[in-house]
Structures are given as C-alpha cells and as structure tokens.
Short mmCIF file of C-alpha atoms and ligand atoms in Angstrom, two decimals:
data_model
loop_
_atom_site.label_atom_id
_atom_site.label_comp_id
_atom_site.label_asym_id
_atom_site.label_seq_id
_atom_site.Cartn_x
_atom_site.Cartn_y
_atom_site.Cartn_z
CA UNK A 1362 -0.05 0.05 0.00
CA UNK A 1363 2.72 2.43 1.02
CA UNK A 1364 4.78 1.69 -2.14
CA UNK A 1365 1.95 2.17 -4.40
CA UNK A 1366 1.03 5.56 -2.76
CA UNK A 1367 4.59 6.61 -3.16
CA UNK A 1368 4.71 5.42 -6.95
CA UNK A 1369 1.35 7.39 -7.54
CA UNK A 1370 2.97 10.52 -6.17
CA UNK A 1371 6.07 10.35 -8.20
CA UNK A 1372 4.11 9.57 -11.42
CA UNK A 1373 2.16 12.54 -10.66
CA UNK A 1374 5.21 14.96 -10.31
CA UNK A 1375 6.83 13.65 -13.60
CA UNK A 1376 3.46 14.24 -15.30
CA UNK A 1377 3.15 17.69 -14.04
CA UNK A 1378 6.43 18.42 -15.38
CA UNK A 1379 5.68 16.81 -18.76
CA UNK A 1380 2.35 18.69 -18.98
CA UNK A 1381 3.45 22.11 -17.77
CA UNK A 1382 2.43 24.66 -20.49
CA UNK A 1383 5.46 26.76 -21.84
CA UNK A 1384 3.46 29.98 -20.72
CA UNK A 1385 3.54 28.88 -17.04
CA UNK A 1386 7.13 27.75 -16.81
CA UNK A 1387 7.87 31.32 -16.13
CA UNK A 1388 4.62 32.37 -14.70
CA UNK A 1389 6.11 34.66 -12.08
CA UNK A 1390 7.10 37.26 -14.80
CA UNK A 1391 4.54 36.80 -17.59
CA UNK A 1392 1.38 35.30 -16.30
CA UNK A 1393 -0.96 38.35 -16.16
CA UNK A 1394 -3.97 36.47 -14.78
CA UNK A 1395 -5.51 37.40 -11.41
CA UNK A 1396 -4.12 35.38 -8.75
CA UNK A 1397 -6.01 33.25 -6.19
CA UNK A 1398 -5.16 31.64 -2.78
CA UNK A 1399 -7.76 29.16 -1.63
CA UNK A 1400 -7.70 29.17 2.24
CA UNK A 1401 -10.01 26.32 3.83
CA UNK A 1402 -10.42 23.99 6.47
CA UNK A 1403 -10.36 21.26 3.69
CA UNK A 1404 -12.25 18.06 4.02
CA UNK A 1405 -12.78 15.08 1.49
CA UNK A 1406 -15.05 16.80 -1.11
CA UNK A 1407 -13.54 20.35 -1.05
CA UNK A 1408 -11.40 19.29 -3.78
CA UNK A 1409 -13.94 20.45 -6.12
CA UNK A 1410 -12.83 23.98 -5.43
CA UNK A 1411 -9.50 23.33 -6.87
CA UNK A 1412 -10.81 22.28 -10.13
CA UNK A 1413 -13.39 25.12 -10.29
CA UNK A 1414 -10.35 27.37 -10.15
CA UNK A 1415 -8.64 25.49 -12.85
CA UNK A 1416 -11.58 25.99 -15.05
CA UNK A 1417 -11.57 29.86 -14.45
CA UNK A 1418 -9.28 32.60 -15.74
CA UNK A 1419 -7.41 32.77 -12.28
CA UNK A 1420 -3.78 31.66 -11.54
CA UNK A 1421 -4.20 29.34 -8.51
CA UNK A 1422 -1.08 30.20 -6.66
CA UNK A 1423 -1.55 28.31 -3.40
CA UNK A 1424 -3.70 26.20 -1.13
CA UNK A 1425 -3.72 26.92 2.70
CA UNK A 1426 -5.33 25.09 5.52
CA UNK A 1427 -6.79 26.15 8.80
CA UNK A 1428 -8.49 24.59 11.68
CA UNK A 1429 -12.19 24.48 11.60
CA UNK A 1430 -14.06 21.53 10.96
CA UNK A 1431 -10.98 19.50 11.85
CA UNK A 1432 -7.34 20.42 12.79
CA UNK A 1433 -5.22 22.37 10.16
CA UNK A 1434 -2.73 19.41 9.62
CA UNK A 1435 -5.42 16.95 8.64
CA UNK A 1436 -7.14 19.73 6.69
CA UNK A 1437 -3.72 20.48 4.87
CA UNK A 1438 -3.33 16.83 3.83
CA UNK A 1439 -6.97 16.84 2.31
CA UNK A 1440 -5.57 19.71 0.12
CA UNK A 1441 -2.76 17.54 -0.88
CA UNK A 1442 -5.06 14.77 -1.67
CA UNK A 1443 -7.30 17.34 -3.69
CA UNK A 1444 -4.38 17.91 -5.91
CA UNK A 1445 -3.39 14.28 -6.21
CA UNK A 1446 -6.88 13.15 -7.43
CA UNK A 1447 -6.24 15.25 -10.70
CA UNK A 1448 -2.42 14.70 -10.88
CA UNK A 1449 -1.60 18.11 -9.72
CA UNK A 1450 0.77 17.18 -6.91
CA UNK A 1451 3.73 19.72 -6.83
CA UNK A 1452 1.87 21.94 -9.32
CA UNK A 1453 0.43 24.07 -6.44
CA UNK A 1454 1.89 24.48 -3.09
CA UNK A 1455 0.05 23.56 -0.04
CA UNK A 1456 0.70 25.54 3.26
CA UNK A 1457 -0.50 24.50 6.57
CA UNK A 1458 -2.00 27.17 8.45
CA UNK A 1459 -2.87 28.21 12.23
CA UNK A 1460 -3.54 25.15 14.42
CA UNK A 1461 -5.52 27.18 17.08
CA UNK A 1462 -7.86 30.02 16.86
CA UNK A 1463 -6.43 33.32 18.14
CA UNK A 1464 -8.25 32.74 21.58
CA UNK A 1465 -10.76 30.01 21.49
CA UNK A 1466 -9.98 26.45 22.63
CA UNK A 1467 -11.91 23.26 22.71
CA UNK A 1468 -12.22 23.58 26.43
CA UNK A 1469 -13.34 27.32 26.40
CA UNK A 1470 -15.69 26.29 23.62
CA UNK A 1471 -17.29 23.67 25.69
CA UNK A 1472 -17.84 26.06 28.52
CA UNK A 1473 -19.54 28.53 26.16
CA UNK A 1474 -21.88 25.90 25.03
CA UNK A 1475 -22.91 25.46 28.57
CA UNK A 1476 -23.71 29.03 29.05
CA UNK A 1477 -25.20 29.88 25.64
CA UNK A 1478 -26.43 26.52 23.97
CA UNK A 1479 -24.92 24.00 21.70
CA UNK A 1480 -23.60 24.14 18.13
CA UNK A 1481 -25.22 21.48 16.07
CA UNK A 1482 -21.84 21.03 14.42
CA UNK A 1483 -18.68 21.65 16.49
CA UNK A 1484 -16.03 20.94 14.08
CA UNK A 1485 -12.55 20.41 15.61
CA UNK A 1486 -14.01 21.62 18.97
CA UNK A 1487 -16.19 18.56 19.29
CA UNK A 1488 -15.06 16.04 22.07
CA UNK A 1489 -12.67 13.40 20.89
CA UNK A 1490 -14.64 10.42 19.67
CA UNK A 1491 -12.40 7.45 18.64
CA UNK A 1492 -15.36 5.66 17.07
CA UNK A 1493 -16.31 8.54 14.80
CA UNK A 1494 -12.64 8.80 13.64
CA UNK A 1495 -12.52 4.93 13.19
CA UNK A 1496 -15.40 5.23 10.55
CA UNK A 1497 -13.82 8.27 8.94
CA UNK A 1498 -14.69 11.34 10.58
CA UNK A 1499 -11.95 13.92 10.80
CA UNK A 1500 -9.98 14.24 14.21
CA UNK A 1501 -11.75 16.61 16.61
CA UNK A 1502 -10.12 17.79 19.88
CA UNK A 1503 -7.07 15.86 21.52
CA UNK A 1504 -3.88 16.23 19.64
CA UNK A 1505 -4.12 18.64 16.87
CA UNK A 1506 -1.22 17.07 15.12
CA UNK A 1507 -2.60 13.40 14.67
CA UNK A 1508 -4.01 12.41 11.23
CA UNK A 1509 -6.69 9.99 10.62
CA UNK A 1510 -6.29 7.89 7.45
CA UNK A 1511 -10.00 6.70 7.18
CA UNK A 1512 -11.01 10.21 6.63
CA UNK A 1513 -9.04 10.53 3.17
CA UNK A 1514 -10.20 9.82 -0.06
CA UNK A 1515 -8.74 6.31 -0.75
CA UNK A 1516 -8.17 5.68 2.94
CA UNK A 1517 -4.58 6.56 3.11
CA UNK A 1518 -2.74 9.48 4.54
CA UNK A 1519 -1.12 11.69 1.82
CA UNK A 1520 2.68 12.17 2.01
CA UNK A 1521 3.05 14.83 4.70
CA UNK A 1522 6.52 15.79 3.37
CA UNK A 1523 4.93 17.44 0.36
CA UNK A 1524 3.37 20.19 2.44
CA UNK A 1525 5.34 23.26 1.47
CA UNK A 1526 5.53 24.67 5.12
CA UNK A 1527 3.50 25.60 8.17
CA UNK A 1528 3.04 29.15 7.66
CA UNK A 1529 0.02 29.90 5.51
CA UNK A 1530 -0.11 33.45 6.90
CA UNK A 1531 3.41 34.21 5.89
CA UNK A 1532 2.72 32.63 2.30
CA UNK A 1533 -0.37 35.16 2.04
CA UNK A 1534 1.93 37.99 3.05
CA UNK A 1535 4.76 37.09 0.64
CA UNK A 1536 2.14 36.38 -2.37
CA UNK A 1537 0.44 39.82 -1.97
CA UNK A 1538 4.15 41.32 -1.80
CA UNK A 1539 4.94 39.81 -4.99
CA UNK A 1540 1.75 40.47 -6.78
CA UNK A 1541 0.37 43.75 -5.19
CA UNK A 1542 -3.19 44.56 -6.04
CA UNK A 1543 -3.78 40.90 -7.78
CA UNK A 1544 -4.25 38.36 -5.07
CA UNK A 1545 -7.87 37.39 -4.20
CA UNK A 1546 -8.14 35.74 -1.00
CA UNK A 1547 -10.88 32.95 -0.80
CA UNK A 1548 -11.45 32.00 2.95
CA UNK A 1549 -13.94 29.40 3.50
CA UNK A 1550 -13.03 28.35 6.88
CA UNK A 1551 -12.33 30.33 10.10
CA UNK A 1552 -10.47 33.54 9.40
CA UNK A 1553 -7.48 32.86 11.61
CA UNK A 1554 -4.90 32.63 8.82
CA UNK A 1555 -6.27 35.94 7.18
CA UNK A 1556 -6.18 37.56 10.79
CA UNK A 1557 -2.61 36.57 11.12
CA UNK A 1558 -1.66 37.82 7.82
CA UNK A 1559 -3.20 41.21 8.58
CA UNK A 1560 -1.36 41.22 11.83
CA UNK A 1561 1.98 40.23 10.30
CA UNK A 1562 1.79 43.01 7.62
CA UNK A 1563 -0.11 46.03 8.22
CA UNK A 1564 -0.06 46.76 4.32
CA UNK A 1565 -1.40 43.02 3.47
CA UNK A 1566 -4.98 43.78 3.38
CA UNK A 1567 -4.89 46.97 1.24
CA UNK A 1568 -2.45 45.34 -1.15
CA UNK A 1569 -4.60 42.19 -1.62
CA UNK A 1570 -7.22 42.43 -4.64
CA UNK A 1571 -10.09 41.30 -2.27
CA UNK A 1572 -11.27 39.05 0.52
CA UNK A 1573 -14.05 36.79 -0.22
CA UNK A 1574 -15.53 34.84 2.77
CA UNK A 1575 -17.97 31.93 3.39
CA UNK A 1576 -19.86 33.09 6.35
CA UNK A 1577 -21.45 36.08 7.77
CA UNK A 1578 -25.12 35.01 8.10
CA UNK A 1579 -27.80 37.57 8.86
CA UNK A 1580 -31.17 36.97 10.46
CA UNK A 1581 -31.09 33.18 10.57
CA UNK A 1582 -32.12 32.90 14.06
CA UNK A 1583 -35.79 31.93 13.26
CA UNK A 1584 -34.73 29.10 11.06
CA UNK A 1585 -32.56 27.60 13.63
CA UNK A 1586 -35.42 27.29 15.96
CA UNK A 1587 -38.33 26.44 13.67
CA UNK A 1588 -36.54 23.75 11.61
CA UNK A 1589 -34.87 20.47 12.65
CA UNK A 1590 -31.26 19.92 13.92
CA UNK A 1591 -29.95 20.05 10.29
CA UNK A 1592 -31.81 23.30 9.63
CA UNK A 1593 -30.11 24.62 12.79
CA UNK A 1594 -26.84 23.34 11.59
CA UNK A 1595 -27.29 25.02 8.08
CA UNK A 1596 -28.00 28.14 9.59
CA UNK A 1597 -25.36 28.49 12.31
CA UNK A 1598 -22.48 30.72 11.28
CA UNK A 1599 -19.69 28.19 12.15
CA UNK A 1600 -16.82 29.63 10.19
CA UNK A 1601 -17.05 33.09 11.85
CA UNK A 1602 -17.99 31.57 15.19
CA UNK A 1603 -15.25 29.14 15.47
CA UNK A 1604 -12.67 32.10 15.63
CA UNK A 1605 -14.80 35.35 16.50
CA UNK A 1606 -11.62 37.42 17.05
CA UNK A 1607 -9.94 36.54 13.62
CA UNK A 1608 -13.32 37.18 11.99
CA UNK A 1609 -13.24 40.71 13.61
CA UNK A 1610 -9.66 41.32 12.57
CA UNK A 1611 -9.89 40.09 9.09
CA UNK A 1612 -13.52 42.08 8.34
CA UNK A 1613 -12.23 45.14 9.80
CA UNK A 1614 -8.85 45.23 8.00
CA UNK A 1615 -8.23 47.63 5.15
CA UNK A 1616 -9.07 45.33 2.17
CA UNK A 1617 -10.11 47.20 -0.93
CA UNK A 1618 -13.10 44.85 -1.33
CA UNK A 1619 -14.67 42.24 1.00
CA UNK A 1620 -17.43 40.06 -0.08
CA UNK A 1621 -19.46 38.10 2.57
CA UNK A 1622 -21.05 35.17 1.04
CA UNK A 1623 -23.54 34.32 3.76
CA UNK A 1624 -27.25 33.10 3.67
CA UNK A 1625 -27.07 33.18 -0.17
CA UNK A 1626 -25.05 29.99 -0.20
CA UNK A 1627 -27.53 28.26 2.05
CA UNK A 1628 -30.04 27.59 -0.63
CA UNK A 1629 -27.61 25.82 -3.09
CA UNK A 1630 -27.81 22.13 -2.87
CA UNK A 1631 -27.04 19.44 -5.46
CA UNK A 1632 -30.59 17.67 -5.99
CA UNK A 1633 -31.14 14.09 -7.35
CA UNK A 1634 -30.70 15.26 -10.86
CA UNK A 1635 -27.46 16.90 -10.51
CA UNK A 1636 -26.17 13.86 -8.52
CA UNK A 1637 -27.33 11.60 -11.52
CA UNK A 1638 -25.36 13.91 -13.87
CA UNK A 1639 -22.28 13.62 -11.67
CA UNK A 1640 -22.73 9.80 -11.43
CA UNK A 1641 -22.70 9.80 -15.33
CA UNK A 1642 -19.50 11.68 -15.58
CA UNK A 1643 -17.81 8.57 -14.14
CA UNK A 1644 -14.31 9.61 -13.86
CA UNK A 1645 -11.82 9.82 -10.58
CA UNK A 1646 -13.44 13.12 -9.41
CA UNK A 1647 -16.97 11.99 -9.79
CA UNK A 1648 -16.42 8.74 -8.01
CA UNK A 1649 -14.50 10.62 -5.02
CA UNK A 1650 -17.41 13.29 -4.82
CA UNK A 1651 -20.26 10.57 -4.67
CA UNK A 1652 -18.44 8.60 -2.18
CA UNK A 1653 -17.73 11.52 0.46
CA UNK A 1654 -20.63 13.95 -0.22
CA UNK A 1655 -23.39 14.79 2.16
CA UNK A 1656 -26.03 16.16 -0.30
CA UNK A 1657 -28.30 17.18 2.51
CA UNK A 1658 -25.83 20.10 3.10
CA UNK A 1659 -25.63 23.30 0.90
CA UNK A 1660 -22.55 23.36 -1.44
CA UNK A 1661 -21.29 26.42 0.58
CA UNK A 1662 -17.75 26.49 -0.40
CA UNK A 1663 -18.26 25.89 -4.13
CA UNK A 1664 -20.89 28.70 -4.22
CA UNK A 1665 -18.61 31.26 -2.45
CA UNK A 1666 -15.79 30.28 -4.94
CA UNK A 1667 -18.16 30.80 -7.89
CA UNK A 1668 -18.97 34.20 -6.40
CA UNK A 1669 -15.24 35.05 -6.41
CA UNK A 1670 -14.60 33.66 -9.82
CA UNK A 1671 -17.49 35.38 -11.64
CA UNK A 1672 -19.14 38.06 -9.44
CA UNK A 1673 -21.07 39.47 -12.45
CA UNK A 1674 -22.88 36.34 -13.52
CA UNK A 1675 -23.11 34.65 -10.05
CA UNK A 1676 -24.56 37.37 -7.76
CA UNK A 1677 -27.98 38.05 -9.02
CA UNK A 1678 -28.96 40.73 -6.21
CA UNK A 1679 -26.82 42.21 -3.56
CA UNK A 1680 -26.40 44.87 -1.00
CA UNK A 1681 -23.45 46.61 0.85
CA UNK A 1682 -23.46 47.40 4.54
CA UNK A 1683 -20.82 48.10 7.09
CA UNK A 1684 -20.04 45.29 9.39
CA UNK A 1685 -18.80 44.49 12.83
CA UNK A 1686 -18.41 40.96 14.54
CA UNK A 1687 -19.46 40.15 18.18
CA UNK A 1688 -16.51 39.37 20.04
CA UNK A 1689 -17.88 39.14 23.53
CA UNK A 1690 -17.38 35.59 25.02
CA UNK A 1691 -20.38 36.62 27.24
CA UNK A 1692 -22.70 37.01 24.36
CA UNK A 1693 -24.98 34.36 22.77
CA UNK A 1694 -24.07 36.08 19.53
CA UNK A 1695 -20.24 35.64 19.99
CA UNK A 1696 -18.79 35.42 16.53
CA UNK A 1697 -21.75 36.64 14.58
CA UNK A 1698 -21.71 39.79 12.19
CA UNK A 1699 -23.71 43.15 13.21
CA UNK A 1700 -24.49 44.74 9.98
CA UNK A 1701 -25.03 48.57 9.81
CA UNK A 1702 -26.22 51.19 7.38
CA UNK A 1703 -23.61 53.96 6.76
CA UNK A 1704 -25.47 56.99 8.68
CA UNK A 1705 -25.90 54.75 11.77
CA UNK A 1706 -22.46 52.87 11.82
CA UNK A 1707 -20.44 53.13 14.72
CA UNK A 1708 -18.16 56.04 14.78
CA UNK A 1709 -15.62 55.19 17.36
CA UNK A 1710 -14.06 52.22 15.43
CA UNK A 1711 -13.28 51.91 11.62
CA UNK A 1712 -15.71 49.20 10.10
CA UNK A 1713 -15.45 48.17 6.59
CA UNK A 1714 -18.25 48.30 3.95
CA UNK A 1715 -18.68 44.58 2.53
CA UNK A 1716 -20.66 43.37 -0.50
CA UNK A 1717 -23.41 40.98 0.52
CA UNK A 1718 -25.29 38.85 -2.08
CA UNK A 1719 -29.09 38.40 -1.41
CA UNK A 1720 -29.08 35.71 -3.81
CA UNK A 1721 -26.92 33.92 -6.41
CA UNK A 1722 -27.52 32.24 -9.61
CA UNK A 1723 -28.11 28.68 -8.42
CA UNK A 1724 -28.29 26.81 -11.65
CA UNK A 1725 -24.97 28.57 -12.85
CA UNK A 1726 -23.29 27.62 -9.77
CA UNK A 1727 -24.32 23.92 -10.01
CA UNK A 1728 -23.39 23.89 -13.72
CA UNK A 1729 -19.98 25.21 -12.89
CA UNK A 1730 -19.38 22.63 -10.08
CA UNK A 1731 -20.48 19.72 -12.61
CA UNK A 1732 -18.23 21.07 -15.22
CA UNK A 1733 -15.12 21.27 -12.77
CA UNK A 1734 -15.90 17.57 -11.82
CA UNK A 1735 -16.12 16.66 -15.56
CA UNK A 1736 -13.11 18.57 -16.80
CA UNK A 1737 -10.81 17.97 -13.80
CA UNK A 1738 -7.86 19.90 -15.22
CA UNK A 1739 -4.10 19.63 -15.47
CA UNK A 1740 -0.98 21.52 -14.30
CA UNK A 1741 -1.06 23.40 -17.45
CA UNK A 1742 -4.28 25.20 -16.25
CA UNK A 1743 -2.94 25.90 -12.79
C1 NAG B 1361 11.61 34.47 -16.66
O1 NAG B 1361 11.47 35.88 -17.31
C2 NAG B 1361 12.40 36.69 -16.72
C3 NAG B 1361 12.01 38.08 -17.10
O2 NAG B 1361 11.39 38.17 -18.40
C4 NAG B 1361 13.81 36.24 -17.18
O3 NAG B 1361 14.75 37.10 -16.94
C5 NAG B 1361 14.19 34.83 -16.80
O4 NAG B 1361 15.33 34.55 -17.44
C6 NAG B 1361 13.11 33.80 -17.03
N1 NAG B 1361 13.29 32.56 -16.50
C7 NAG B 1361 13.10 31.48 -17.23
C8 NAG B 1361 13.44 30.11 -16.43
O5 NAG B 1361 12.84 31.37 -18.38
C1 NAG B 1362 -4.16 10.83 -13.41
O1 NAG B 1362 -3.06 9.96 -13.94
C2 NAG B 1362 -3.53 8.74 -14.11
C3 NAG B 1362 -2.15 7.81 -14.44
O2 NAG B 1362 -1.71 8.44 -15.63
C4 NAG B 1362 -4.70 8.40 -15.07
O3 NAG B 1362 -5.16 7.13 -14.90
C5 NAG B 1362 -5.84 9.36 -14.48
O4 NAG B 1362 -6.95 9.34 -15.31
C6 NAG B 1362 -5.34 10.74 -14.30
N1 NAG B 1362 -6.53 11.60 -13.49
C7 NAG B 1362 -6.87 12.74 -13.88
C8 NAG B 1362 -8.02 13.29 -13.15
O5 NAG B 1362 -6.53 13.23 -14.97
C1 NAG B 1363 -19.17 8.95 18.65
O1 NAG B 1363 -19.34 8.91 17.15
C2 NAG B 1363 -20.21 7.69 16.93
C3 NAG B 1363 -20.31 7.69 15.44
O2 NAG B 1363 -20.48 8.74 14.72
C4 NAG B 1363 -21.59 8.25 17.42
O3 NAG B 1363 -22.53 7.36 17.18
C5 NAG B 1363 -21.55 8.43 18.96
O4 NAG B 1363 -22.85 8.88 19.51
C6 NAG B 1363 -20.37 9.52 19.31
N1 NAG B 1363 -20.16 9.61 20.65
C7 NAG B 1363 -20.46 10.81 21.30
C8 NAG B 1363 -20.33 10.60 22.77
O5 NAG B 1363 -20.89 11.75 20.78
C1 NAG B 1364 -6.42 51.84 3.35
O1 NAG B 1364 -6.16 51.54 2.04
C2 NAG B 1364 -6.20 52.63 1.28
C3 NAG B 1364 -5.93 52.29 -0.10
O2 NAG B 1364 -6.91 51.10 -0.50
C4 NAG B 1364 -5.26 53.81 1.85
O3 NAG B 1364 -5.52 54.79 0.94
C5 NAG B 1364 -5.41 54.08 3.17
O4 NAG B 1364 -4.55 54.87 3.65
C6 NAG B 1364 -5.54 52.79 3.90
N1 NAG B 1364 -5.86 53.05 5.42
C7 NAG B 1364 -5.21 52.70 6.48
C8 NAG B 1364 -5.85 53.25 7.66
O5 NAG B 1364 -4.29 52.00 6.30
C1 NAG B 1365 -16.15 45.48 -5.08
O1 NAG B 1365 -16.78 44.44 -5.47
C2 NAG B 1365 -18.31 44.64 -5.91
C3 NAG B 1365 -18.83 43.15 -6.27
O2 NAG B 1365 -17.95 42.72 -7.51
C4 NAG B 1365 -18.16 45.78 -6.83
O3 NAG B 1365 -19.58 46.01 -7.23
C5 NAG B 1365 -17.42 46.83 -6.37
O4 NAG B 1365 -17.65 47.90 -7.37
C6 NAG B 1365 -16.09 46.58 -5.95
N1 NAG B 1365 -15.58 47.73 -5.08
C7 NAG B 1365 -14.23 48.16 -5.37
C8 NAG B 1365 -13.82 49.24 -4.62
O5 NAG B 1365 -13.51 47.61 -6.24
C1 NAG B 1366 -32.49 20.11 -9.78
O1 NAG B 1366 -31.63 21.26 -10.16
C2 NAG B 1366 -31.55 21.37 -11.59
C3 NAG B 1366 -30.38 22.33 -11.98
O2 NAG B 1366 -29.06 21.91 -11.45
C4 NAG B 1366 -32.79 21.93 -12.03
O3 NAG B 1366 -33.00 22.15 -13.35
C5 NAG B 1366 -33.91 20.93 -11.56
O4 NAG B 1366 -35.23 21.49 -11.75
C6 NAG B 1366 -33.84 20.47 -10.18
N1 NAG B 1366 -34.77 19.41 -9.84
C7 NAG B 1366 -35.59 19.54 -8.88
C8 NAG B 1366 -36.39 18.25 -8.76
O5 NAG B 1366 -35.55 20.42 -8.25
C1 NAG B 1367 -17.70 3.80 -15.73
O1 NAG B 1367 -16.40 3.70 -16.40
C2 NAG B 1367 -15.91 2.30 -16.63
C3 NAG B 1367 -14.97 2.18 -17.56
O2 NAG B 1367 -13.79 3.32 -17.11
C4 NAG B 1367 -16.94 1.30 -16.89
O3 NAG B 1367 -16.59 0.09 -16.74
C5 NAG B 1367 -18.10 1.42 -15.98
O4 NAG B 1367 -19.25 0.68 -16.50
C6 NAG B 1367 -18.73 3.09 -16.03
N1 NAG B 1367 -19.83 3.09 -15.18
C7 NAG B 1367 -20.96 3.79 -15.33
C8 NAG B 1367 -21.97 3.99 -14.27
O5 NAG B 1367 -21.14 4.38 -16.31
C1 NAG B 1368 -33.17 42.16 -4.11
O1 NAG B 1368 -33.37 41.50 -2.86
C2 NAG B 1368 -33.97 42.29 -1.91
C3 NAG B 1368 -34.06 41.67 -0.50
O2 NAG B 1368 -34.51 40.41 -0.64
C4 NAG B 1368 -35.44 42.78 -2.33
O3 NAG B 1368 -35.94 43.60 -1.46
C5 NAG B 1368 -35.19 43.41 -3.78
O4 NAG B 1368 -36.46 43.66 -4.33
C6 NAG B 1368 -34.35 42.50 -4.68
N1 NAG B 1368 -34.10 43.24 -5.87
C7 NAG B 1368 -34.35 42.65 -7.09
C8 NAG B 1368 -33.98 43.43 -8.10
O5 NAG B 1368 -34.59 41.38 -7.29
#
C-alpha cells in the first residue's frame, strides 16, 4: 500500500513537469491572470474548488489550511489529496495554517456552549470520539497533530513531506507583496490565517485584491429554532463563530473589497438530478465526490468560490453594509456579524463596507460545479 502511494505521487510529479504549459514555466514574470489563494478547513469533497479554479481565468497560486471542521494538519493533507486526485501534486503549493484560533480552545468552547447553548456542528471543537474517527470522521479535540487515515479519499494519508511549510499566513503576505493588487483571498473556513496575515503585515489587506469569505449570516435565528437539527446546523455561522476574534480582525482590515457570502449560499444544493449527472461523468473526481458528499448540506464553499470567480454572473442581487463582529465571549451572538447602514454605523471604530449577495444564480453555480468535476484539469491550467 505504502509503495503504491509513493509510486502514484512520483508519477504525478513527472506528469506535471511533462504537462507544464510553456506559458506557465515562467509564470512569475509573464502570467498576467489574477491570482487566487484558496484558504479552507479542507475536507474530502472540497477538492472540487481546486478544479473550479482550474476552469477559471485565475492563476491558482496556493492552497492553505486552517483549523475549523478539523485540525489544520489533517485539513492540509486533504488539500494535498485534492491535488493528487487530478495529478496536480507539486503544481500548486499547500501550506499548513494556524493550528489554534486566536483565543478560543476546545475547552473554552465547551464552556461557552454550557452558558449559551450547543452548536449543532462543532468541528474540531467536538470532544474526541474514537468511534467516529475509526469510521472516517476527521479528528476533533485531543492532539491537533494527529492524522486519521480513514477520513481521506482512498483511505490513506497523503505524504506529509509534500507540504510546502506550516506558515499559511506568511505565504499570503509574501504572495501579496509579490503581486500587489492582484491576489484574491478566498477564505472558506475560520479567518485565523487571514487575521494573522493582517497582523504580520499592516499593508497586507490593502495590497490584496479582495477578500471573499464563506460566512456572515444575517437573520437566521428563526430558521434555527423553527426547523430541525439539520436546519439549525445549516443556519449556524460556524466559520466565523469558530474564531470570532479573527473574524473581527479580518473583516475590519483595510481590504479594498470584501464579499461576505452568507445566507445566499444556504440555498444551493445538489439535487437528485445533479447527482445523477455527476454519476454519469464517471471519472476519478465524480467517484470521489459521490463517495464522500453529504447532499443534505448546501454546497457552501463551491458557491462562495463561484462568487469570487465570476461575481457579475453569479450574484443576482446584492447589497452593501458596514460590518462588525461580536467578540464578547459572554454574548450568545459571539462570532456573529452585526451589519449597519452607513449613517448609523459606529463612529468610534473603523468598520469596512462589505458586499453581501441576497441571491446567487443557483443553476449557474451547479453547472460550474459539474463542469469542474467533468473537466478535472491539468498542471497547465494551474
Ligand atoms: C523568466 O522571465 C524573466 C523576465 O522576463 C527572465 O529574466 C528569466 O530568465 C526567465 N526565466 C526562465 C526560467 O525562463
Ligand atoms: C491521473 O493520472 C493517471 C495515471 O496516468 C490517470 O489514469 C488518471 O486518469 C489521471 N487523472 C486525471 C483526473 O487526470
Ligand atoms: C461518537 O461517534 C459515533 C459515530 O459517529 C456516534 O454514534 C456516537 O454517538 C459518538 N459519541 C459521542 C459521545 O458523541
Ligand atoms: C487603506 O487603504 C487605502 C488604499 O486602498 C489607503 O489609501 C488608506 O490609507 C488605508 N488606510 C489605512 C488606515 O491604512
Ligand atoms: C467590490 O466588489 C463589488 C462586487 O463585485 C463591486 O460591485 C465593487 O465595485 C467593488 N468595489 C471596489 C472598490 O472595487
Ligand atoms: C435540480 O436542479 C436542476 C439544476 O441543476 C434543476 O434544473 C432541476 O429542476 C432541479 N430538480 C428538482 C427536482 O428540483
Ligand atoms: C464507468 O467507466 C468504466 C470504465 O472506465 C465502466 O466500466 C463502467 O461501467 C462505467 N460506469 C458507469 C456507471 O457508467
Ligand atoms: C433584491 O433583494 C432584496 C431583498 O430580498 C429585495 O428587496 C429586492 O427587491 C431584490 N431586488 C431585485 C432586483 O430582485
């Protein structure tokens, strides 16, 4: 098993070299496409975002991991497997990111739940559960550096030595320095790496092209209490609430453009017809997707990425508002956003105006997802 994995990896690497498009061999100097960094708490199905990016006009310059649904190491390894699935190993660097949120810890979070009520989905904060891990759930609580083979596509752990390093935030800072005004940051997990990059380099935010965040729900409380457990889960702003302090730092940083993809993504599901179409694709990616997907959940991260890749066609109706994040541990809304219209916005702190889609073109997003799975992609398209 081990030998086979190694062979696959080296075959992937040489294939990458062989396929590298001449234009890309000196991509630093003459690739004028806009740049994209995908930051996520990667899981088994998030590989789709890599292939969405390959189908776009963006230059995918790196994948970074963050602790959220699981610990950042496990998450980084999912990102490696995402590349491996399409023979892209070595063609896009993967950086491991922050292991812990700025202040929150599994213990503090458990105490918070006792005071303010439980999260339907707790991600890495959930208590350690050996049974769950043995059947393929990602690691939660306990040692953040452990990895869990049954969670990965194929059931083996990707080769950790292929990670480019542990400093996702430094990578973001360096990328924005190298390509000022050109780098879009896609953040589909907690905002810890983005907050660290903001703190590392005070010019980081303003020199990035934009920040697009999956999260920032508004007025979902009623759905959380009038639906079932799943409805409560779908409407809980997990990414922001996992690391509230980072969310506040990232969303009040001096980015020229911030898009919060909140509730609009909650309405995008792959239905039975979509799943049949994916089944008919019958390639490596479709098989992996069907094996690991939870179709009862919205395709949040894929939707947020389509918003980034093609705002014009994807956002059908949007608004703009100033935004703050509740960072009081003693608040039941800890980690949730508070939107304001300009004339009523706080004066004693500098808040940023964000773009907030009311609605997205659901059929277009689903079409792009299916296209990404069908086309896969090669190193030449990175
Ligand atoms: C890349 O482009 C730069 C500037 O055009 C040039 O100086 C350099 O030699 C090129 N490198 C390669 C490997 O072609
Ligand atoms: C990856 O490479 C293997 C071996 O060459 C090939 O069988 C497979 O179809 C490729 N996968 C994709 C998604 O291109
Ligand atoms: C642990 O995970 C298993 C499998 O998902 C589940 O049935 C069980 O309820 C979990 N235990 C606890 C204490 O949550
Ligand atoms: C924010 O960025 C703009 C450029 O986008 C710059 O003019 C302004 O000085 C920056 N503000 C702060 C507080 O850094
Ligand atoms: C930010 O992005 C939104 C949505 O694409 C766009 O309408 C707006 O003009 C952009 N603002 C700036 C300052 O680029
Ligand atoms: C499933 O989604 C497709 C678009 O992807 C749509 O055309 C179709 O009407 C939907 N089917 C149902 C039963 O909602
Ligand atoms: C998928 O493709 C394989 C050949 O690669 C074929 O044997 C199999 O029947 C196909 N399955 C479906 C559902 O089309
Ligand atoms: C956009 O959405 C808002 C809020 O749902 C609604 O009031 C408005 O009529 C919509 N505009 C269009 C053009 O659909």
